């Protein structure tokens, strides 16, 4: 059977929607009904998402100093963002997440490992990343102990230590 026998002409509304959205087919609302092309006029006419020119890394155009400042801000949020009322003890989101048994420790360790990955992408050598990984491993394993591990996590602050290690290494590098 030749393809000419299979061709079915599309209705006018579908052709109008293709004209608006570049041939992607009719526009369907949440209930499954086709939206007519006339209803698509207005402020969103011709709106398109441009996925072709977007990078996979949204922060790829930042300088090294800006990336380090971003890592520092994330480490502060994770380790020292809040003060325990009535005391001078600082804790962060990392300490709160680790209160959830096992799962919280895994999630918080994943955040810490992301910081190590970012340090590696900044060009940190193996000995710096090895020390950073040791800090994360120590915090993660001791953090598994129910109460003492949570207290250790608040006081040890592995993310702040890791950013300090990275900052010291970067200051020694020529610009």
PDB file of C-alpha atoms in Angstrom:
ATOM      1  CA  UNK A   1       0.000   0.000   0.000  1.00  0.00           C
ATOM      2  CA  UNK A   2       1.592   3.298  -1.023  1.00  0.00           C
ATOM      3  CA  UNK A   3       1.866   6.157   1.463  1.00  0.00           C
ATOM      4  CA  UNK A   4      -0.499   8.306  -0.613  1.00  0.00           C
ATOM      5  CA  UNK A   5      -3.387   6.082   0.410  1.00  0.00           C
ATOM      6  CA  UNK A   6      -2.587   6.547   4.146  1.00  0.00           C
ATOM      7  CA  UNK A   7      -2.380  10.368   4.163  1.00  0.00           C
ATOM      8  CA  UNK A   8      -5.250  11.980   6.046  1.00  0.00           C
ATOM      9  CA  UNK A   9      -5.769  15.719   5.824  1.00  0.00           C
ATOM     10  CA  UNK A  10      -5.567  17.521   9.193  1.00  0.00           C
ATOM     11  CA  UNK A  11      -8.400  19.810  10.295  1.00  0.00           C
ATOM     12  CA  UNK A  12      -7.909  23.571   9.932  1.00  0.00           C
ATOM     13  CA  UNK A  13      -7.526  24.100  13.690  1.00  0.00           C
ATOM     14  CA  UNK A  14      -4.590  21.693  13.879  1.00  0.00           C
ATOM     15  CA  UNK A  15      -2.901  23.433  10.948  1.00  0.00           C
ATOM     16  CA  UNK A  16      -3.366  26.809  12.687  1.00  0.00           C
ATOM     17  CA  UNK A  17      -1.783  25.482  15.890  1.00  0.00           C
ATOM     18  CA  UNK A  18       1.143  24.141  13.865  1.00  0.00           C
ATOM     19  CA  UNK A  19       1.635  27.578  12.364  1.00  0.00           C
ATOM     20  CA  UNK A  20       1.782  29.147  15.837  1.00  0.00           C
ATOM     21  CA  UNK A  21       4.042  26.566  17.472  1.00  0.00           C
ATOM     22  CA  UNK A  22       6.251  25.543  14.572  1.00  0.00           C
ATOM     23  CA  UNK A  23       4.552  22.337  13.490  1.00  0.00           C
ATOM     24  CA  UNK A  24       4.612  20.614  16.866  1.00  0.00           C
ATOM     25  CA  UNK A  25       0.941  19.638  16.638  1.00  0.00           C
ATOM     26  CA  UNK A  26      -2.192  20.894  18.301  1.00  0.00           C
ATOM     27  CA  UNK A  27      -2.067  22.547  21.714  1.00  0.00           C
ATOM     28  CA  UNK A  28      -3.993  20.547  24.310  1.00  0.00           C
ATOM     29  CA  UNK A  29      -5.292  21.909  27.641  1.00  0.00           C
ATOM     30  CA  UNK A  30      -5.357  20.045  30.965  1.00  0.00           C
ATOM     31  CA  UNK A  31      -8.691  18.379  30.235  1.00  0.00           C
ATOM     32  CA  UNK A  32      -7.478  17.016  26.898  1.00  0.00           C
ATOM     33  CA  UNK A  33      -9.315  19.483  24.685  1.00  0.00           C
ATOM     34  CA  UNK A  34      -7.591  21.146  21.765  1.00  0.00           C
ATOM     35  CA  UNK A  35      -7.066  24.903  22.166  1.00  0.00           C
ATOM     36  CA  UNK A  36      -7.970  26.850  19.031  1.00  0.00           C
ATOM     37  CA  UNK A  37      -5.261  29.004  17.492  1.00  0.00           C
ATOM     38  CA  UNK A  38      -7.380  32.141  17.947  1.00  0.00           C
ATOM     39  CA  UNK A  39      -7.252  31.672  21.724  1.00  0.00           C
ATOM     40  CA  UNK A  40      -3.457  31.589  21.573  1.00  0.00           C
ATOM     41  CA  UNK A  41      -3.217  35.204  20.430  1.00  0.00           C
ATOM     42  CA  UNK A  42      -2.078  37.706  23.015  1.00  0.00           C
ATOM     43  CA  UNK A  43       1.039  38.171  25.112  1.00  0.00           C
ATOM     44  CA  UNK A  44       2.250  34.597  24.574  1.00  0.00           C
ATOM     45  CA  UNK A  45       1.903  34.478  20.802  1.00  0.00           C
ATOM     46  CA  UNK A  46       5.160  33.322  19.320  1.00  0.00           C
ATOM     47  CA  UNK A  47       6.606  32.349  22.720  1.00  0.00           C
ATOM     48  CA  UNK A  48       9.083  29.511  22.480  1.00  0.00           C
ATOM     49  CA  UNK A  49      11.377  27.744  24.859  1.00  0.00           C
ATOM     50  CA  UNK A  50      14.927  27.819  23.552  1.00  0.00           C
ATOM     51  CA  UNK A  51      16.538  24.622  24.751  1.00  0.00           C
ATOM     52  CA  UNK A  52      19.048  24.568  21.913  1.00  0.00           C
ATOM     53  CA  UNK A  53      21.103  27.509  23.181  1.00  0.00           C
ATOM     54  CA  UNK A  54      20.930  26.754  26.895  1.00  0.00           C
ATOM     55  CA  UNK A  55      23.880  25.063  28.507  1.00  0.00           C
ATOM     56  CA  UNK A  56      23.643  22.028  30.718  1.00  0.00           C
ATOM     57  CA  UNK A  57      25.456  23.958  33.441  1.00  0.00           C
ATOM     58  CA  UNK A  58      23.591  27.190  34.222  1.00  0.00           C
ATOM     59  CA  UNK A  59      26.532  28.583  36.191  1.00  0.00           C
ATOM     60  CA  UNK A  60      29.119  27.784  33.524  1.00  0.00           C
ATOM     61  CA  UNK A  61      29.888  31.444  32.748  1.00  0.00           C
ATOM     62  CA  UNK A  62      30.939  32.343  36.298  1.00  0.00           C
ATOM     63  CA  UNK A  63      34.540  33.185  37.111  1.00  0.00           C
ATOM     64  CA  UNK A  64      36.525  31.075  39.547  1.00  0.00           C
ATOM     65  CA  UNK A  65      36.096  33.685  42.270  1.00  0.00           C
ATOM     66  CA  UNK A  66      32.336  33.790  41.720  1.00  0.00           C
ATOM     67  CA  UNK A  67      32.116  30.008  41.816  1.00  0.00           C
ATOM     68  CA  UNK A  68      34.143  29.934  45.027  1.00  0.00           C
ATOM     69  CA  UNK A  69      31.874  32.601  46.549  1.00  0.00           C
ATOM     70  CA  UNK A  70      28.856  30.480  45.582  1.00  0.00           C
ATOM     71  CA  UNK A  71      30.394  27.392  47.216  1.00  0.00           C
ATOM     72  CA  UNK A  72      31.170  29.457  50.314  1.00  0.00           C
ATOM     73  CA  UNK A  73      27.565  30.655  50.517  1.00  0.00           C
ATOM     74  CA  UNK A  74      26.253  27.096  50.156  1.00  0.00           C
ATOM     75  CA  UNK A  75      28.668  25.844  52.834  1.00  0.00           C
ATOM     76  CA  UNK A  76      27.513  28.603  55.204  1.00  0.00           C
ATOM     77  CA  UNK A  77      23.881  27.676  54.534  1.00  0.00           C
ATOM     78  CA  UNK A  78      24.612  24.018  55.191  1.00  0.00           C
ATOM     79  CA  UNK A  79      26.766  24.490  58.320  1.00  0.00           C
ATOM     80  CA  UNK A  80      26.310  27.863  60.094  1.00  0.00           C
ATOM     81  CA  UNK A  81      23.140  29.545  58.832  1.00  0.00           C
ATOM     82  CA  UNK A  82      21.262  29.638  62.147  1.00  0.00           C
ATOM     83  CA  UNK A  83      22.006  30.289  65.824  1.00  0.00           C
ATOM     84  CA  UNK A  84      20.541  28.112  68.548  1.00  0.00           C
ATOM     85  CA  UNK A  85      18.429  30.510  70.674  1.00  0.00           C
ATOM     86  CA  UNK A  86      19.945  31.354  74.029  1.00  0.00           C
ATOM     87  CA  UNK A  87      23.369  30.018  73.050  1.00  0.00           C
ATOM     88  CA  UNK A  88      26.165  30.878  70.665  1.00  0.00           C
ATOM     89  CA  UNK A  89      25.981  27.499  68.870  1.00  0.00           C
ATOM     90  CA  UNK A  90      25.585  27.824  65.116  1.00  0.00           C
ATOM     91  CA  UNK A  91      24.046  25.108  62.962  1.00  0.00           C
ATOM     92  CA  UNK A  92      22.823  24.831  59.413  1.00  0.00           C
ATOM     93  CA  UNK A  93      20.451  22.948  57.185  1.00  0.00           C
ATOM     94  CA  UNK A  94      22.893  20.038  57.189  1.00  0.00           C
ATOM     95  CA  UNK A  95      22.391  19.578  60.937  1.00  0.00           C
ATOM     96  CA  UNK A  96      18.618  19.699  60.568  1.00  0.00           C
ATOM     97  CA  UNK A  97      18.573  17.198  57.693  1.00  0.00           C
ATOM     98  CA  UNK A  98      20.812  14.788  59.599  1.00  0.00           C
ATOM     99  CA  UNK A  99      18.224  14.550  62.397  1.00  0.00           C
ATOM    100  CA  UNK A 100      16.285  12.177  60.111  1.00  0.00           C
ATOM    101  CA  UNK A 101      17.810   8.746  60.745  1.00  0.00           C
ATOM    102  CA  UNK A 102      19.896   7.234  57.903  1.00  0.00           C
ATOM    103  CA  UNK A 103      18.097   8.991  55.013  1.00  0.00           C
ATOM    104  CA  UNK A 104      18.992  12.439  56.357  1.00  0.00           C
ATOM    105  CA  UNK A 105      22.628  11.402  56.694  1.00  0.00           C
ATOM    106  CA  UNK A 106      22.675  10.170  53.108  1.00  0.00           C
ATOM    107  CA  UNK A 107      21.056  13.339  51.739  1.00  0.00           C
ATOM    108  CA  UNK A 108      23.358  15.649  53.721  1.00  0.00           C
ATOM    109  CA  UNK A 109      26.398  13.639  52.611  1.00  0.00           C
ATOM    110  CA  UNK A 110      25.220  13.982  49.009  1.00  0.00           C
ATOM    111  CA  UNK A 111      25.189  17.782  49.405  1.00  0.00           C
ATOM    112  CA  UNK A 112      28.699  17.641  50.838  1.00  0.00           C
ATOM    113  CA  UNK A 113      29.879  15.415  47.997  1.00  0.00           C
ATOM    114  CA  UNK A 114      28.437  17.893  45.513  1.00  0.00           C
ATOM    115  CA  UNK A 115      30.694  20.567  47.041  1.00  0.00           C
ATOM    116  CA  UNK A 116      33.681  18.244  46.564  1.00  0.00           C
ATOM    117  CA  UNK A 117      32.651  17.671  42.945  1.00  0.00           C
ATOM    118  CA  UNK A 118      32.479  21.415  42.352  1.00  0.00           C
ATOM    119  CA  UNK A 119      35.938  21.797  43.894  1.00  0.00           C
ATOM    120  CA  UNK A 120      37.230  19.165  41.503  1.00  0.00           C
ATOM    121  CA  UNK A 121      35.675  21.001  38.564  1.00  0.00           C
ATOM    122  CA  UNK A 122      37.496  24.147  39.726  1.00  0.00           C
ATOM    123  CA  UNK A 123      40.728  22.209  39.272  1.00  0.00           C
ATOM    124  CA  UNK A 124      41.539  21.195  42.843  1.00  0.00           C
ATOM    125  CA  UNK A 125      44.282  18.536  42.874  1.00  0.00           C
ATOM    126  CA  UNK A 126      43.839  15.042  44.224  1.00  0.00           C
ATOM    127  CA  UNK A 127      45.376  15.763  47.645  1.00  0.00           C
ATOM    128  CA  UNK A 128      42.918  18.607  48.317  1.00  0.00           C
ATOM    129  CA  UNK A 129      39.914  16.585  47.174  1.00  0.00           C
ATOM    130  CA  UNK A 130      41.168  13.583  49.189  1.00  0.00           C
ATOM    131  CA  UNK A 131      41.167  15.696  52.362  1.00  0.00           C
ATOM    132  CA  UNK A 132      37.739  17.037  51.471  1.00  0.00           C
ATOM    133  CA  UNK A 133      36.434  13.501  50.947  1.00  0.00           C
ATOM    134  CA  UNK A 134      37.954  12.461  54.286  1.00  0.00           C
ATOM    135  CA  UNK A 135      36.055  15.297  56.011  1.00  0.00           C
ATOM    136  CA  UNK A 136      32.799  14.215  54.354  1.00  0.00           C
ATOM    137  CA  UNK A 137      33.417  10.551  55.211  1.00  0.00           C
ATOM    138  CA  UNK A 138      34.186  11.375  58.845  1.00  0.00           C
ATOM    139  CA  UNK A 139      31.087  13.526  59.195  1.00  0.00           C
ATOM    140  CA  UNK A 140      28.947  10.914  57.449  1.00  0.00           C
ATOM    141  CA  UNK A 141      30.105   7.907  59.446  1.00  0.00           C
ATOM    142  CA  UNK A 142      30.107   9.591  62.858  1.00  0.00           C
ATOM    143  CA  UNK A 143      26.777  11.199  61.938  1.00  0.00           C
ATOM    144  CA  UNK A 144      25.178   7.754  61.777  1.00  0.00           C
ATOM    145  CA  UNK A 145      25.445   7.463  65.585  1.00  0.00           C
ATOM    146  CA  UNK A 146      21.996   8.591  66.798  1.00  0.00           C
ATOM    147  CA  UNK A 147      22.508  11.534  69.196  1.00  0.00           C
ATOM    148  CA  UNK A 148      26.253  11.998  69.453  1.00  0.00           C
ATOM    149  CA  UNK A 149      26.562  11.975  65.667  1.00  0.00           C
ATOM    150  CA  UNK A 150      24.141  14.872  65.316  1.00  0.00           C
ATOM    151  CA  UNK A 151      26.059  16.888  67.901  1.00  0.00           C
ATOM    152  CA  UNK A 152      29.330  16.039  66.152  1.00  0.00           C
ATOM    153  CA  UNK A 153      27.875  17.192  62.838  1.00  0.00           C
ATOM    154  CA  UNK A 154      26.910  20.581  64.255  1.00  0.00           C
ATOM    155  CA  UNK A 155      30.362  21.083  65.773  1.00  0.00           C
ATOM    156  CA  UNK A 156      32.580  19.576  63.039  1.00  0.00           C
ATOM    157  CA  UNK A 157      31.241  21.589  60.046  1.00  0.00           C
ATOM    158  CA  UNK A 158      32.810  19.596  57.225  1.00  0.00           C
ATOM    159  CA  UNK A 159      31.494  21.863  54.467  1.00  0.00           C
ATOM    160  CA  UNK A 160      33.072  24.972  55.994  1.00  0.00           C
ATOM    161  CA  UNK A 161      36.346  23.066  56.404  1.00  0.00           C
ATOM    162  CA  UNK A 162      36.216  21.932  52.790  1.00  0.00           C
ATOM    163  CA  UNK A 163      35.600  25.425  51.423  1.00  0.00           C
ATOM    164  CA  UNK A 164      38.457  26.721  53.608  1.00  0.00           C
ATOM    165  CA  UNK A 165      40.755  24.018  52.165  1.00  0.00           C
ATOM    166  CA  UNK A 166      39.703  24.927  48.633  1.00  0.00           C
ATOM    167  CA  UNK A 167      40.134  28.653  49.259  1.00  0.00           C
ATOM    168  CA  UNK A 168      43.673  28.146  50.650  1.00  0.00           C
ATOM    169  CA  UNK A 169      44.628  26.075  47.618  1.00  0.00           C
ATOM    170  CA  UNK A 170      43.165  28.648  45.196  1.00  0.00           C
ATOM    171  CA  UNK A 171      45.014  31.532  46.889  1.00  0.00           C
ATOM    172  CA  UNK A 172      48.315  29.747  46.222  1.00  0.00           C
ATOM    173  CA  UNK A 173      47.543  29.381  42.522  1.00  0.00           C
ATOM    174  CA  UNK A 174      48.657  31.975  39.964  1.00  0.00           C
ATOM    175  CA  UNK A 175      45.771  33.885  38.418  1.00  0.00           C
TER     176      UNK A 175
END
